[in-house]
CSV table of C-alpha atoms and ligand atoms in Angstrom, one decimal:
chain,number,residue,atom,x,y,z
A,1,UNK,CA,72.7,116.4,86.7
A,2,UNK,CA,70.1,118.6,85.1
A,3,UNK,CA,71.1,120.9,82.2
A,4,UNK,CA,70.2,123.9,84.3
A,5,UNK,CA,72.5,122.8,87.1
A,6,UNK,CA,75.3,122.0,84.7
A,7,UNK,CA,74.9,125.5,83.1
A,8,UNK,CA,75.1,127.2,86.6
A,9,UNK,CA,78.2,125.2,87.5
A,10,UNK,CA,79.8,126.0,84.1
A,11,UNK,CA,79.2,129.8,84.7
A,12,UNK,CA,80.8,129.6,88.2
A,13,UNK,CA,83.9,127.8,86.8
A,14,UNK,CA,84.2,130.4,84.0
A,15,UNK,CA,83.7,133.4,86.3
A,16,UNK,CA,86.6,132.3,88.5
A,17,UNK,CA,88.7,131.0,85.6
A,18,UNK,CA,88.9,127.6,87.3
A,19,UNK,CA,88.8,125.7,84.0
A,20,UNK,CA,88.3,126.5,80.4
A,21,UNK,CA,86.8,123.4,78.8
A,22,UNK,CA,88.0,124.4,75.4
A,23,UNK,CA,91.6,124.6,76.6
A,24,UNK,CA,91.5,121.3,78.5
A,25,UNK,CA,92.7,118.1,76.8
A,26,UNK,CA,90.6,114.9,77.1
A,27,UNK,CA,93.6,113.4,79.0
A,28,UNK,CA,93.3,116.1,81.6
A,29,UNK,CA,89.5,115.7,81.8
A,30,UNK,CA,90.0,112.0,82.4
A,31,UNK,CA,92.6,112.5,85.2
A,32,UNK,CA,92.1,112.1,88.9
A,33,UNK,CA,94.5,112.3,91.9
A,34,UNK,CA,94.1,111.7,95.6
A,35,UNK,CA,94.8,114.6,98.0
A,36,UNK,CA,98.1,113.2,99.3
A,37,UNK,CA,100.5,115.9,100.5
A,38,UNK,CA,100.0,118.1,102.5
A,39,UNK,CA,96.5,116.9,103.6
A,40,UNK,CA,97.0,113.1,104.1
A,41,UNK,CA,99.2,111.8,106.8
A,42,UNK,CA,99.8,108.5,104.9
A,43,UNK,CA,101.2,110.2,101.8
A,44,UNK,CA,104.5,108.9,100.4
A,45,UNK,CA,104.6,111.0,97.2
A,46,UNK,CA,102.9,114.0,95.7
A,47,UNK,CA,99.6,113.5,93.9
A,48,UNK,CA,97.1,116.3,93.3
A,49,UNK,CA,99.8,118.9,93.5
A,50,UNK,CA,101.9,117.1,90.9
A,51,UNK,CA,99.7,115.3,88.4
A,52,UNK,CA,98.6,118.5,86.6
A,53,UNK,CA,102.1,119.5,85.8
A,54,UNK,CA,102.9,116.0,84.6
A,55,UNK,CA,99.9,116.2,82.3
A,56,UNK,CA,101.2,119.5,81.0
A,57,UNK,CA,104.3,117.6,79.7
A,58,UNK,CA,102.3,114.6,78.4
A,59,UNK,CA,99.9,117.0,76.5
A,60,UNK,CA,102.8,118.0,74.3
A,61,UNK,CA,102.9,114.4,73.0
A,62,UNK,CA,99.1,114.0,73.0
A,63,UNK,CA,98.8,117.1,70.8
A,64,UNK,CA,101.5,116.0,68.5
A,65,UNK,CA,100.0,112.6,67.8
A,66,UNK,CA,96.4,113.8,67.4
A,67,UNK,CA,95.1,112.5,70.7
A,68,UNK,CA,94.0,115.8,72.3
A,69,UNK,CA,90.3,114.8,72.2
A,70,UNK,CA,90.9,111.1,73.0
A,71,UNK,CA,90.0,110.2,76.6
A,72,UNK,CA,92.7,108.2,78.4
A,73,UNK,CA,92.0,107.5,82.1
A,74,UNK,CA,95.1,108.6,84.1
A,75,UNK,CA,95.2,108.6,87.8
A,76,UNK,CA,97.7,109.1,90.6
A,77,UNK,CA,97.7,108.1,94.3
A,78,UNK,CA,100.3,109.2,96.8
A,79,UNK,CA,100.5,105.7,98.4
A,80,UNK,CA,99.3,102.2,97.8
A,81,UNK,CA,96.0,102.8,99.6
A,82,UNK,CA,95.0,104.1,96.1
A,83,UNK,CA,92.2,106.5,97.0
A,84,UNK,CA,92.0,107.8,93.4
A,85,UNK,CA,91.7,104.1,92.3
A,86,UNK,CA,94.9,104.4,90.3
A,87,UNK,CA,95.0,100.6,89.9
A,88,UNK,CA,91.8,100.8,87.8
A,89,UNK,CA,93.2,103.4,85.4
A,90,UNK,CA,94.6,103.0,81.9
A,91,UNK,CA,97.7,104.8,83.1
A,92,UNK,CA,98.1,104.7,86.9
A,93,UNK,CA,100.8,106.0,89.3
A,94,UNK,CA,101.2,104.8,92.9
A,95,UNK,CA,103.6,106.8,95.0
A,96,UNK,CA,106.6,105.0,96.6
A,97,UNK,CA,108.7,108.0,97.9
A,98,UNK,CA,109.1,111.7,97.1
A,99,UNK,CA,109.3,112.0,93.3
A,100,UNK,CA,109.0,108.2,92.7
A,101,UNK,CA,106.1,106.2,91.4
A,102,UNK,CA,105.2,102.7,90.3
A,103,UNK,CA,103.7,103.0,86.8
A,104,UNK,CA,100.7,100.8,86.0
A,105,UNK,CA,99.2,100.2,82.5
A,106,UNK,CA,96.4,98.2,81.0
A,107,UNK,CA,93.4,99.1,83.2
A,108,UNK,CA,90.0,99.1,81.5
A,109,UNK,CA,88.6,102.5,80.3
A,110,UNK,CA,85.3,101.8,82.1
A,111,UNK,CA,86.9,100.4,85.2
A,112,UNK,CA,86.2,96.8,84.0
A,113,UNK,CA,89.8,95.6,84.4
A,114,UNK,CA,92.7,96.2,86.8
A,115,UNK,CA,96.0,97.4,85.5
A,116,UNK,CA,99.4,95.8,86.0
A,117,UNK,CA,102.7,97.3,87.1
A,118,UNK,CA,104.8,98.2,84.1
A,119,UNK,CA,107.8,100.0,85.8
A,120,UNK,CA,108.7,100.3,89.4
A,121,UNK,CA,110.0,103.3,91.4
A,122,UNK,CA,110.6,105.7,88.6
A,123,UNK,CA,110.8,109.5,88.5
A,124,UNK,CA,109.5,112.1,86.1
A,125,UNK,CA,112.2,111.7,83.4
A,126,UNK,CA,111.7,108.0,83.1
A,127,UNK,CA,107.9,108.4,83.2
A,128,UNK,CA,108.0,110.7,80.3
A,129,UNK,CA,110.6,108.6,78.4
A,130,UNK,CA,108.3,105.6,78.9
A,131,UNK,CA,104.9,107.2,78.1
A,132,UNK,CA,105.8,109.4,75.2
A,133,UNK,CA,106.7,106.5,72.8
A,134,UNK,CA,103.7,104.5,74.0
A,135,UNK,CA,101.3,107.4,73.3
A,136,UNK,CA,103.0,107.9,70.0
A,137,UNK,CA,102.5,104.3,69.1
A,138,UNK,CA,98.9,104.4,70.2
A,139,UNK,CA,98.2,107.5,68.2
A,140,UNK,CA,99.5,105.9,65.0
A,141,UNK,CA,98.5,102.3,65.4
A,142,UNK,CA,95.3,102.0,67.4
A,143,UNK,CA,92.2,100.5,65.9
A,144,UNK,CA,89.0,102.6,65.5
A,145,UNK,CA,87.5,103.2,68.9
A,146,UNK,CA,90.2,101.2,70.7
A,147,UNK,CA,91.1,102.5,74.2
A,148,UNK,CA,94.6,103.0,75.4
A,149,UNK,CA,94.3,100.4,78.1
A,150,UNK,CA,93.2,97.8,75.5
A,151,UNK,CA,95.9,98.9,73.0
A,152,UNK,CA,98.9,98.4,75.3
A,153,UNK,CA,97.7,94.8,75.9
A,154,UNK,CA,97.0,94.0,72.2
A,155,UNK,CA,100.4,95.6,71.3
A,156,UNK,CA,102.2,93.4,73.8
A,157,UNK,CA,103.4,96.0,76.2
A,158,UNK,CA,101.7,94.4,79.2
A,159,UNK,CA,99.6,91.3,79.9
A,160,UNK,CA,95.9,91.7,80.8
A,161,UNK,CA,95.0,91.3,84.4
A,162,UNK,CA,92.0,88.9,84.3
A,163,UNK,CA,91.3,89.0,88.0
A,164,UNK,CA,92.9,90.1,91.2
A,165,UNK,CA,94.9,86.9,91.6
A,166,UNK,CA,97.2,87.8,88.7
A,167,UNK,CA,97.5,91.6,89.4
A,168,UNK,CA,101.3,91.1,89.8
A,169,UNK,CA,102.0,88.4,87.1
B,1,SF4,S1,96.0,107.2,98.4
B,1,SF4,FE1,97.3,107.3,100.2
B,1,SF4,S2,98.2,109.4,100.1
B,1,SF4,FE2,96.4,109.4,98.7
B,1,SF4,S3,94.7,110.1,100.0
B,1,SF4,FE3,94.7,107.9,100.1
B,1,SF4,S4,95.8,107.3,101.9
B,1,SF4,FE4,96.4,109.5,101.4
């Protein structure tokens, strides 16, 4: 994209108060959700209507541990078809039922590695209880330049998925 086009788009976003880049955490900028309910007939759980409010809650931790400007790729899909490519994210959610998700960890920041399921069929309370200590640990103990998806593997939270045949192991 050219600088002129970028500026024009920025002005439109600012005019309609769609997003204030100074107010948005790197976690939110790195987030993506599929459309899911109410648009998609295959949806099993909320996605684009829910992920922003979940990030509101995770941002509290991110801010506390000094990760506000640290990009962590977080994605949510409303069913296993995975249109937001949640299985490639450093933190991924795949919808199972209303309010319930499988949580995946360990994907590569640049999409170079699939994640692996860490917890199955959990709701918001357990999602937050799981991710808050992990983000805290990452904030305190990561190496310079180390991405979250690499850290959870190095720290032993999850095994790396080396190829699609061990996505579940
Ligand atoms: S991941 Fe599932 S719910 Fe989301 S848009 Fe794709 S098919 Fe629909």
